[in-house]
Amino acid sequence: MDWCEELTTRKKQTAAFDLPEVSVSDDGDVRYLHLGTPWVQGSMKMAAPFDIDLEYVQRMMAWLLFVEPERVARRHAMQLGLGAGAITKFCVKKLRMKTSVIELNPQVISVCRSWFKLPPDSAKLEVVLGDAAVEIRNDKWLGTVDALAVDLYDHDAAAPVLDSAEFYKDCRALLSDDGVLTVNLFGRSSSYESSVAKLAEAFGEEALWAFKPTREGNTIVLAQRTPTHPTRAELLARAEDIKTRWDLPAPKWLKVFKPVKAPA
């Protein structure tokens, strides 16, 4: 399916059926977001609402390994698919970044504002209600995003909703020269290999890094607009800085994070 056909199909799907009902559940100190099923689509520790709870979501912040810490607050983050808003809240509240998010389901935005401490729109935060596939082609975003997080799954969480080489090329066009994409790939290994091949087509194989899967099966892949090759020592120093500044387990990341070659 080419990009035009994919986009047409996406528009028809969006118009053809109701978006899933959003629900919330609590388990002790943790609040969960669901989209019409028991699948967890996001979480928040109620005692620390601006921290990142889930391991795979923490790993989506691995772009910090490739940025000077002093420059982080001057950069622009974007999230495609709001979920429980963990990445967006962390970028706004902890990293002090200008942050944009694109979300298709208005219920998700409303629930995040009511139950997950998502801040109101401001000079630092813009929440856009819309289809990410369409919105990222808006000229106003091109070349402006330094950290792009993509976590686009439907209520079944079976495979990424948007997962074509053309979509990833559009993502690349959003990025600044040293911008970085992180994407959550969840599903069968064959689906992962297909997604990595498409990312390699869009970014180039030398631009890709990947984590080993989490216990739950989430694999985070990172793609750089401009590939760099930091030394192990440089990454270790940066990881320790990230842990000190923002309490993310970055030193542990380096045990399961490395450059990746796309499947042949």
XYZ file of N, CA and C in Angstrom:
792
model
N 0.845 -1.195 0.000
C 0.000 0.000 0.000
C 0.880 1.245 0.000
N 0.684 2.174 -0.952
C 1.494 3.378 -0.951
C 0.909 4.381 0.044
N 1.638 5.525 0.189
C 1.267 6.481 1.228
C -0.121 7.076 0.996
N -0.458 7.425 -0.235
C -1.770 8.017 -0.512
C -2.895 7.048 -0.155
N -2.706 5.779 -0.520
C -3.719 4.784 -0.199
C -3.836 4.598 1.308
N -2.671 4.582 1.985
C -2.693 4.419 3.441
C -3.429 5.572 4.102
N -3.161 6.792 3.640
C -3.793 7.957 4.239
C -5.299 7.956 3.975
N -5.709 7.586 2.757
C -7.135 7.506 2.443
C -7.834 6.475 3.313
N -7.195 5.314 3.452
C -7.760 4.259 4.301
C -7.886 4.746 5.733
N -6.856 5.442 6.213
C -6.866 5.949 7.590
C -8.031 6.912 7.801
N -8.262 7.806 6.850
C -9.365 8.751 6.980
C -10.707 8.035 7.008
N -10.856 7.026 6.146
C -12.099 6.260 6.117
C -12.314 5.512 7.428
N -11.239 4.931 7.968
C -11.364 4.209 9.227
C -11.773 5.147 10.349
N -11.168 6.323 10.389
C -11.482 7.272 11.444
C -12.937 7.695 11.380
N -13.454 7.884 10.159
C -14.833 8.315 9.986
C -15.824 7.177 10.150
N -15.355 5.941 9.915
C -16.284 4.823 9.830
C -16.672 4.250 11.184
N -15.845 4.418 12.192
C -16.207 3.827 13.462
C -15.901 4.780 14.601
N -16.634 4.575 15.697
C -16.414 5.398 16.868
C -15.068 5.070 17.488
N -14.426 6.086 18.018
C -13.184 5.860 18.728
C -13.472 5.117 20.026
N -12.522 4.317 20.509
C -12.780 3.511 21.702
C -13.063 4.365 22.933
N -13.881 3.829 23.809
C -14.191 4.489 25.068
C -12.953 4.481 25.963
N -12.683 5.606 26.579
C -11.529 5.726 27.458
C -11.963 5.473 28.894
N -11.200 4.656 29.608
C -11.506 4.390 31.009
C -10.240 4.473 31.847
N -10.433 4.563 33.152
C -9.344 4.730 34.105
C -9.504 3.690 35.206
N -8.400 3.098 35.648
C -8.434 2.203 36.798
C -7.268 2.530 37.716
N -7.449 2.270 39.007
C -6.407 2.491 39.997
C -6.009 1.171 40.640
N -4.719 1.019 40.875
C -4.205 -0.146 41.591
C -3.165 0.366 42.567
N -3.561 0.501 43.820
C -2.673 1.123 44.797
C -2.404 2.565 44.423
N -1.130 2.904 44.289
C -0.729 4.282 43.987
C -0.608 4.538 42.488
N -0.961 3.548 41.669
C -0.785 3.698 40.219
C -2.138 3.793 39.525
N -2.258 4.764 38.646
C -3.476 4.962 37.842
C -3.177 4.560 36.401
N -4.118 3.845 35.786
C -3.938 3.326 34.430
C -4.989 3.889 33.476
N -4.574 4.066 32.226
C -5.472 4.483 31.150
C -5.750 3.286 30.247
N -7.023 3.088 29.871
C -7.429 1.998 28.990
C -8.272 2.563 27.848
N -8.189 1.915 26.695
C -9.000 2.298 25.535
C -9.947 1.159 25.184
N -10.949 0.980 26.002
C -11.999 0.005 25.709
C -11.638 -1.439 25.968
N -10.418 -1.705 26.464
C -9.972 -3.061 26.756
C -9.157 -3.037 28.047
N -8.802 -4.218 28.595
C -7.925 -4.229 29.777
C -6.484 -3.824 29.482
N -6.099 -3.742 28.183
C -4.729 -3.346 27.848
C -4.408 -1.985 28.481
N -3.230 -1.895 29.080
C -2.773 -0.626 29.658
C -2.189 0.244 28.548
N -2.749 1.430 28.383
C -2.274 2.372 27.364
C -1.439 3.500 27.963
N -1.284 3.476 29.276
C -0.475 4.479 29.951
C -0.718 4.398 31.442
N 0.200 4.986 32.220
C 0.055 4.918 33.670
C 0.656 6.151 34.321
N 0.330 6.327 35.610
C 0.854 7.450 36.392
C 0.907 7.049 37.854
N 2.032 7.289 38.490
C 2.093 7.167 39.936
C 1.461 8.416 40.542
N 0.401 8.216 41.305
C -0.345 9.365 41.804
C 0.466 10.233 42.753
N 1.451 9.645 43.428
C 2.297 10.421 44.330
C 3.377 11.203 43.577
N 3.604 10.841 42.317
C 4.629 11.510 41.496
C 4.109 11.634 40.071
N 3.107 12.482 39.826
C 2.407 12.493 38.538
C 3.234 12.953 37.352
N 4.372 13.593 37.590
C 5.183 14.082 36.476
C 6.425 13.218 36.228
N 6.555 12.135 36.980
C 7.576 11.140 36.687
C 7.050 10.181 35.621
N 7.945 9.386 35.042
C 7.543 8.365 34.065
C 7.556 7.016 34.771
N 6.416 6.340 34.776
C 6.249 5.107 35.525
C 6.725 3.883 34.761
N 6.269 3.704 33.521
C 6.533 2.475 32.771
C 7.957 2.457 32.211
N 8.584 1.284 32.258
C 9.966 1.140 31.808
C 10.132 1.506 30.341
N 9.233 1.036 29.480
C 9.411 1.297 28.052
C 9.272 2.782 27.750
N 8.414 3.475 28.510
C 8.249 4.917 28.286
C 9.499 5.663 28.742
N 10.096 5.224 29.836
C 11.377 5.805 30.241
C 12.409 5.672 29.123
N 12.425 4.510 28.486
C 13.403 4.282 27.415
C 13.163 5.191 26.211
N 11.942 5.677 26.040
C 11.677 6.596 24.933
C 12.351 7.949 25.133
N 12.914 8.159 26.317
C 13.675 9.378 26.577
C 15.158 9.204 26.276
N 15.546 8.096 25.621
C 16.959 7.827 25.338
C 17.578 8.848 24.392
N 16.760 9.654 23.732
C 17.320 10.723 22.904
C 18.195 11.660 23.735
N 17.956 11.707 25.058
C 18.764 12.563 25.923
C 20.247 12.176 25.897
N 20.542 10.941 25.527
C 21.936 10.502 25.426
C 22.690 11.233 24.322
N 21.969 11.860 23.396
C 22.589 12.470 22.219
C 22.496 14.001 22.236
N 22.147 14.569 23.391
C 21.956 16.025 23.494
C 22.742 16.555 24.689
N 23.370 17.707 24.522
C 24.020 18.354 25.656
C 22.968 18.718 26.697
N 23.123 18.288 27.944
C 22.084 18.532 28.957
C 21.712 20.000 29.119
N 22.684 20.877 28.995
C 22.413 22.308 29.184
C 21.507 22.877 28.100
N 21.385 22.166 26.967
C 20.593 22.673 25.852
C 19.172 22.101 25.826
N 18.885 21.150 26.698
C 17.600 20.440 26.629
C 16.418 21.399 26.757
N 16.449 22.307 27.706
C 15.314 23.188 27.964
C 15.036 24.147 26.810
N 15.989 24.306 25.903
C 15.794 25.211 24.760
C 15.271 24.476 23.527
N 14.935 23.194 23.683
C 14.560 22.385 22.538
C 13.057 22.108 22.516
N 12.594 21.478 21.422
C 11.163 21.250 21.179
C 10.899 19.750 21.102
N 10.002 19.279 21.951
C 9.587 17.879 21.953
C 8.194 17.752 21.346
N 7.949 16.632 20.679
C 6.613 16.342 20.147
C 6.288 14.885 20.422
N 5.046 14.629 20.826
C 4.564 13.272 21.061
C 3.399 12.995 20.116
N 3.457 11.880 19.403
C 2.347 11.436 18.559
C 1.635 10.302 19.293
N 0.416 10.555 19.704
C -0.326 9.624 20.542
C -0.095 9.975 21.995
N -1.098 10.560 22.648
C -0.911 11.107 23.992
C -0.801 10.026 25.062
N -1.560 8.926 24.920
C -1.590 7.939 25.998
C -2.010 8.594 27.293
N -1.315 8.285 28.382
C -1.592 8.927 29.666
C -0.783 10.212 29.848
N -0.097 10.637 28.792
C 0.609 11.913 28.814
C 1.943 11.906 29.531
N 2.502 10.730 29.813
C 3.727 10.668 30.612
C 4.883 11.417 29.970
N 5.103 11.191 28.676
C 6.221 11.852 27.996
C 5.997 13.354 27.937
N 4.797 13.754 27.561
C 4.485 15.179 27.454
C 4.667 15.879 28.797
N 4.136 15.298 29.864
C 4.248 15.917 31.190
C 5.704 16.000 31.633
N 6.477 14.944 31.370
C 7.880 14.939 31.764
C 8.652 16.024 31.017
N 8.387 16.143 29.720
C 9.096 17.154 28.923
C 8.755 18.563 29.376
N 7.493 18.814 29.702
C 7.078 20.155 30.121
C 7.549 20.470 31.536
N 7.277 19.547 32.461
C 7.495 19.835 33.875
C 8.918 19.571 34.342
N 9.526 18.495 33.859
C 10.863 18.128 34.329
C 11.970 18.706 33.450
N 11.784 18.595 32.130
C 12.823 19.065 31.206
C 12.642 20.532 30.830
N 11.465 21.091 31.116
C 11.164 22.503 30.828
C 11.225 22.815 29.339
N 10.813 21.866 28.524
C 10.864 22.026 27.078
C 9.556 22.565 26.521
N 9.635 23.264 25.418
C 8.456 23.509 24.593
C 7.998 22.154 24.061
N 6.701 21.847 24.218
C 6.215 20.509 23.910
C 4.900 20.576 23.151
N 4.791 19.745 22.114
C 3.557 19.628 21.329
C 3.146 18.163 21.317
N 1.837 17.923 21.245
C 1.337 16.550 21.191
C 0.149 16.504 20.253
N 0.059 15.430 19.481
C -1.049 15.239 18.545
C -1.805 13.988 18.956
N -3.101 14.130 19.190
C -3.932 13.025 19.660
C -5.253 13.011 18.890
N -5.648 11.833 18.428
C -6.846 11.670 17.607
C -8.132 11.656 18.422
N -8.066 11.125 19.640
C -9.269 10.872 20.430
C -9.485 11.988 21.453
N -10.560 12.778 21.322
C -10.776 13.877 22.274
C -10.992 13.392 23.699
N -11.520 12.164 23.854
C -11.698 11.632 25.202
C -10.362 11.456 25.915
N -9.334 11.042 25.166
C -8.019 10.854 25.769
C -7.512 12.174 26.340
N -7.661 13.252 25.578
C -7.211 14.561 26.048
C -7.985 14.968 27.298
N -9.302 14.797 27.261
C -10.136 15.178 28.404
C -9.785 14.376 29.647
N -9.623 13.061 29.484
C -9.294 12.208 30.628
C -7.912 12.539 31.176
N -6.958 12.809 30.291
C -5.619 13.179 30.760
C -5.650 14.476 31.561
N -6.480 15.408 31.140
C -6.576 16.671 31.871
C -7.269 16.459 33.224
N -8.271 15.583 33.260
C -9.058 15.397 34.479
C -8.405 14.441 35.479
N -7.719 13.399 34.968
C -7.281 12.305 35.824
C -5.776 12.058 35.834
N -5.035 12.658 34.893
C -3.605 12.371 34.792
C -2.726 13.623 34.861
N -3.287 14.717 35.359
C -2.508 15.930 35.643
C -1.874 16.564 34.409
N -2.477 16.340 33.226
C -1.960 17.017 32.035
C -2.216 18.509 32.170
N -1.179 19.344 32.091
C -1.371 20.784 32.257
C -2.195 21.383 31.113
N -2.789 22.551 31.339
C -3.491 23.256 30.253
C -2.500 23.758 29.215
N -3.003 24.064 28.031
C -2.151 24.639 26.998
C -1.555 25.962 27.492
N -0.347 26.216 27.034
C 0.386 27.399 27.483
C 1.448 27.723 26.449
N 2.311 28.675 26.774
C 3.433 28.982 25.890
C 4.357 27.782 25.741
N 4.352 26.873 26.718
C 5.218 25.699 26.696
C 4.536 24.457 26.137
N 3.201 24.402 26.133
C 2.491 23.178 25.766
C 1.369 23.464 24.784
N 1.347 22.699 23.679
C 0.263 22.767 22.705
C -0.244 21.353 22.445
N -1.519 21.115 22.748
C -2.160 19.836 22.485
C -3.046 20.000 21.254
N -2.780 19.213 20.226
C -3.504 19.305 18.963
C -4.418 18.097 18.825
N -5.709 18.345 18.627
C -6.656 17.265 18.346
C -6.646 17.022 16.846
N -6.177 15.848 16.434
C -6.109 15.574 15.008
C -5.432 14.256 14.721
N -5.415 13.899 13.462
C -4.790 12.672 12.988
C -3.306 12.954 12.763
N -2.466 12.216 13.463
C -1.025 12.459 13.355
C -0.531 12.332 11.919
N -1.095 11.384 11.167
C -0.650 11.178 9.789
C -0.858 12.418 8.940
N -1.900 13.167 9.244
C -2.208 14.388 8.499
C -1.463 15.582 9.081
N -1.505 15.715 10.402
C -0.971 16.898 11.060
C 0.534 17.051 10.889
N 1.267 15.941 10.843
C 2.724 16.077 10.744
C 3.159 16.573 9.374
N 2.219 16.636 8.429
C 2.533 17.217 7.121
C 2.271 18.715 7.065
N 1.814 19.286 8.172
C 1.614 20.727 8.267
C 2.985 21.421 8.231
N 3.130 22.359 7.331
C 4.428 23.016 7.136
C 4.977 23.650 8.412
N 4.087 24.023 9.335
C 4.556 24.744 10.514
C 5.455 23.895 11.410
N 5.359 22.555 11.275
C 6.158 21.682 12.123
C 7.490 21.274 11.492
N 7.614 21.426 10.175
C 8.760 20.846 9.478
C 10.080 21.429 9.976
N 10.999 20.547 10.341
C 12.321 20.952 10.783
C 12.386 21.581 12.155
N 11.288 21.504 12.929
C 11.238 22.208 14.213
C 11.371 21.302 15.424
N 11.290 19.985 15.239
C 11.183 19.063 16.370
C 12.549 18.451 16.671
N 12.957 18.544 17.926
C 14.247 17.992 18.343
C 14.112 16.590 18.930
N 12.968 16.287 19.520
C 12.728 14.966 20.110
C 11.298 14.553 19.784
N 11.156 13.552 18.929
C 9.847 13.093 18.464
C 9.578 11.700 19.019
N 8.515 11.574 19.815
C 8.136 10.289 20.407
C 6.888 9.771 19.712
N 6.963 8.551 19.164
C 5.849 7.951 18.436
C 5.401 6.684 19.165
N 4.158 6.705 19.623
C 3.592 5.555 20.343
C 2.127 5.446 19.931
N 1.896 4.955 18.712
C 0.576 4.983 18.093
C 0.023 3.563 17.970
N -0.829 3.210 18.914
C -1.466 1.899 18.908
C -2.963 2.071 19.106
N -3.741 1.173 18.488
C -5.179 1.204 18.711
C -5.506 0.459 20.003
N -6.804 0.247 20.249
C -7.227 -0.365 21.504
C -6.775 -1.817 21.626
N -6.489 -2.502 20.504
C -6.024 -3.887 20.560
C -4.522 -4.004 20.802
N -3.778 -2.912 20.576
C -2.329 -2.871 20.803
C -1.594 -3.989 20.076
N -2.058 -4.336 18.877
C -1.467 -5.467 18.153
C -0.260 -5.060 17.320
N -0.286 -3.871 16.734
C 0.800 -3.394 15.885
C 0.642 -1.883 15.737
N 1.713 -1.167 15.356
C 1.585 0.290 15.200
C 0.499 0.656 14.191
N -0.276 1.690 14.504
C -1.327 2.147 13.596
C -0.713 2.760 12.340
N 0.369 3.506 12.510
C 1.087 4.110 11.381
C 2.481 3.504 11.358
N 2.809 2.814 10.260
C 4.061 2.056 10.241
C 4.524 1.803 8.810
N 4.607 2.867 8.028
C 5.104 2.742 6.658
C 6.392 3.538 6.517
N 7.176 3.215 5.511
C 8.387 3.989 5.244
C 8.030 5.447 4.957
N 6.900 5.668 4.284
C 6.485 7.034 3.965
C 6.154 7.814 5.238
N 5.487 7.158 6.195
C 5.193 7.814 7.469
C 6.493 8.172 8.183
N 7.439 7.252 8.223
C 8.699 7.540 8.898
C 9.502 8.621 8.166
N 9.361 8.707 6.860
C 9.998 9.807 6.131
C 9.366 11.140 6.529
N 8.059 11.153 6.722
C 7.398 12.371 7.199
C 7.880 12.719 8.607
N 8.079 11.710 9.442
C 8.627 11.955 10.779
C 10.024 12.569 10.686
N 10.836 12.032 9.799
C 12.189 12.570 9.633
C 12.150 14.034 9.210
N 11.181 14.381 8.363
C 11.070 15.761 7.892
C 10.706 16.727 9.021
N 10.113 16.227 10.088
C 9.792 17.072 11.239
C 11.041 17.478 12.013
N 12.077 16.657 11.950
C 13.201 16.795 12.859
C 14.165 17.901 12.463
N 14.738 18.533 13.471
C 15.860 19.443 13.269
C 17.080 18.625 12.850
N 18.162 19.297 12.484
C 19.336 18.595 11.961
C 19.856 17.534 12.931
N 19.827 17.828 14.229
C 20.284 16.849 15.214
C 19.115 16.253 15.998
N 17.914 16.294 15.396
C 16.732 15.746 16.045
C 16.725 14.228 16.056
N 15.929 13.673 16.971
C 15.889 12.233 17.186
C 14.437 11.767 17.301
N 14.153 10.649 16.660
C 12.871 9.951 16.788
C 13.045 8.773 17.726
N 12.093 8.570 18.649
C 11.992 7.310 19.381
C 10.604 6.742 19.129
N 10.556 5.437 18.855
C 9.282 4.801 18.517
C 9.143 3.508 19.301
N 7.938 3.272 19.804
C 7.622 2.042 20.514
C 7.118 1.008 19.517
N 7.825 -0.095 19.415
C 7.409 -1.198 18.556
C 7.016 -2.365 19.452
N 5.735 -2.683 19.433
C 5.203 -3.719 20.320
C 4.484 -4.751 19.474
N 4.860 -5.996 19.633
C 4.182 -7.030 18.851
C 5.124 -8.160 18.491
N 4.757 -8.914 17.487
C 5.537 -10.080 17.082
C 6.895 -9.658 16.518
N 7.874 -10.569 16.595
C 9.212 -10.262 16.105
C 9.196 -9.952 14.611
N 8.332 -10.622 13.867
C 8.260 -10.353 12.430
C 7.774 -8.943 12.163
N 6.856 -8.459 12.993
C 6.383 -7.086 12.871
C 7.511 -6.109 13.190
N 8.305 -6.418 14.210
C 9.442 -5.579 14.572
C 10.438 -5.487 13.417
N 10.778 -6.612 12.832
C 11.743 -6.617 11.742
C 11.246 -5.798 10.554
N 9.955 -5.905 10.264
C 9.374 -5.121 9.180
C 9.452 -3.635 9.484
N 9.138 -3.258 10.730
C 9.179 -1.848 11.121
C 10.597 -1.296 11.038
N 11.580 -2.071 11.490
C 12.971 -1.617 11.445
C 13.427 -1.417 9.999
N 13.007 -2.294 9.106
C 13.363 -2.143 7.695
C 12.786 -0.845 7.127
N 11.571 -0.509 7.514
C 10.951 0.740 7.046
C 11.653 1.956 7.642
N 12.032 1.865 8.917
C 12.786 2.959 9.529
C 14.127 3.154 8.837
N 14.781 2.045 8.481
C 16.061 2.130 7.785
C 15.895 2.769 6.412
N 14.789 2.484 5.745
C 14.533 3.106 4.444
C 14.376 4.615 4.583
N 13.751 5.045 5.683
C 13.486 6.469 5.872
C 14.696 7.230 6.406
N 15.437 6.612 7.325
C 16.507 7.320 8.022
C 17.904 6.888 7.597
N 18.014 5.695 7.037
C 19.321 5.105 6.787
C 19.684 4.174 7.930
N 20.253 3.043 7.572
C 20.558 2.022 8.580
C 21.509 2.526 9.654
N 22.442 3.392 9.273
C 23.446 3.871 10.222
C 22.863 4.802 11.281
N 21.607 5.225 11.105
C 20.974 6.159 12.035
C 20.219 5.464 13.158
N 20.136 4.137 13.146
C 19.247 3.409 14.043
C 19.976 2.828 15.253
N 19.315 2.947 16.407
C 19.723 2.314 17.657
C 18.492 1.609 18.220
N 18.705 0.589 19.030
C 17.550 -0.123 19.583
C 17.867 -0.713 20.948
N 16.832 -0.788 21.772
C 16.878 -1.502 23.035
C 16.489 -2.964 22.812
N 16.919 -3.825 23.724
C 16.328 -5.151 23.792
C 14.888 -4.995 24.273
N 13.999 -5.933 23.950
C 12.600 -5.809 24.386
C 12.485 -5.826 25.912
N 11.489 -5.113 26.430
C 11.146 -5.236 27.841
C 10.455 -6.578 28.073
N 10.227 -6.905 29.311
C 9.527 -8.156 29.639
C 8.144 -8.199 28.992
N 7.536 -7.026 28.841
C 6.193 -6.958 28.273
C 6.201 -7.018 26.748
N 7.383 -6.925 26.127
C 7.475 -7.030 24.679
C 7.593 -5.720 23.936
N 7.812 -4.613 24.659
C 8.002 -3.315 24.008
C 9.469 -3.145 23.615
N 9.704 -2.840 22.353
C 11.057 -2.563 21.881
C 11.119 -1.117 21.401
N 11.991 -0.340 22.008
C 12.143 1.066 21.639
C 13.289 1.189 20.638
N 12.981 1.797 19.499
C 13.980 2.064 18.469
C 14.177 3.570 18.362
N 15.413 3.969 18.221
C 15.781 5.379 18.107
C 16.387 5.607 16.729
N 15.980 6.705 16.088
C 16.506 7.060 14.766
C 16.946 8.523 14.780
N 18.175 8.766 14.345
C 18.721 10.113 14.309
C 18.559 10.729 12.923
N 18.183 11.978 12.883
C 18.140 12.684 11.596
C 19.544 12.730 10.990
N 20.538 13.057 11.827
C 21.935 13.055 11.405
C 22.673 12.042 12.272
N 23.101 10.915 11.719
C 23.735 9.876 12.537
C 25.014 10.371 13.207
N 25.182 9.966 14.467
C 26.422 10.229 15.194
C 26.896 8.917 15.810
N 28.155 8.912 16.223
C 28.738 7.686 16.758
C 29.514 7.993 18.039
N 28.789 8.343 19.112
C 29.488 8.617 20.376
C 30.190 7.370 20.899
N 31.292 7.606 21.605
C 32.022 6.492 22.197
C 31.265 5.954 23.406
N 31.660 4.759 23.832
C 31.056 4.178 25.025
C 31.268 5.081 26.237
N 32.455 5.639 26.360
C 32.759 6.517 27.485
C 31.879 7.766 27.467
N 31.662 8.321 26.276
C 30.796 9.494 26.163
C 29.360 9.165 26.566
N 28.865 8.014 26.122
C 27.509 7.609 26.480
C 27.380 7.356 27.985
N 28.381 6.743 28.582
C 28.344 6.482 30.022
C 28.305 7.785 30.813
N 29.126 8.741 30.411
C 29.142 10.033 31.098
C 27.805 10.741 30.959
N 27.251 10.709 29.767
C 25.952 11.339 29.540
C 24.853 10.624 30.346
N 24.914 9.299 30.405
C 23.908 8.531 31.141
C 23.933 8.871 32.631
N 25.116 9.002 33.199
C 25.210 9.358 34.612
C 24.638 10.756 34.861
N 24.876 11.657 33.939
C 24.346 13.019 34.046
C 22.818 13.004 33.999
N 22.264 12.213 33.098
C 20.804 12.102 32.982
C 20.204 11.568 34.276
N 20.839 10.565 34.862
C 20.342 9.995 36.118
C 20.373 11.036 37.231
N 21.459 11.796 37.310
C 21.598 12.811 38.354
C 20.592 13.937 38.182
N 20.439 14.410 36.948
C 19.571 15.560 36.696
C 18.089 15.210 36.759
N 17.716 14.069 36.169
C 16.292 13.809 35.950
C 15.809 12.458 36.486
N 16.674 11.758 37.188
C 16.311 10.503 37.860
C 15.744 9.466 36.901
N 16.312 9.398 35.713
C 15.995 8.332 34.771
C 17.111 7.287 34.821
N 16.784 5.998 34.659
C 17.795 4.937 34.819
C 18.697 4.778 33.601
N 19.255 5.883 33.133
C 20.028 5.863 31.885
C 21.254 4.952 31.929
N 21.993 4.847 33.054
C 23.128 3.908 33.044
C 22.700 2.469 32.750
N 21.530 2.071 33.210
C 21.026 0.719 32.915
C 20.666 0.571 31.439
N 20.261 1.673 30.805
C 19.914 1.596 29.384
C 21.075 1.057 28.567
N 22.278 1.479 28.899
C 23.426 1.156 28.057
C 23.761 -0.330 28.057
N 23.202 -1.079 28.991
C 23.399 -2.527 29.003
C 22.553 -3.221 27.940
N 21.511 -2.528 27.464
C 20.561 -3.157 26.528
C 20.266 -2.260 25.329
N 21.170 -1.360 25.007
C 20.956 -0.351 23.959
C 22.196 -0.284 23.083
N 22.000 -0.429 21.774
C 23.145 -0.427 20.875
C 22.700 -0.101 19.451
N 23.645 0.243 18.569
C 23.281 0.427 17.157
C 22.690 -0.856 16.608
N 21.781 -0.698 15.650
C 21.090 -1.874 15.114
C 21.226 -1.895 13.604
N 21.350 -3.073 13.056
C 21.343 -3.238 11.612
C 19.951 -3.699 11.188
N 19.447 -3.096 10.166
C 18.130 -3.496 9.662
C 18.190 -4.907 9.103
N 17.088 -5.661 9.210
C 17.063 -7.021 8.647
C 17.330 -6.997 7.145
N 18.042 -7.979 6.658
C 18.340 -8.055 5.220
C 17.074 -8.381 4.445
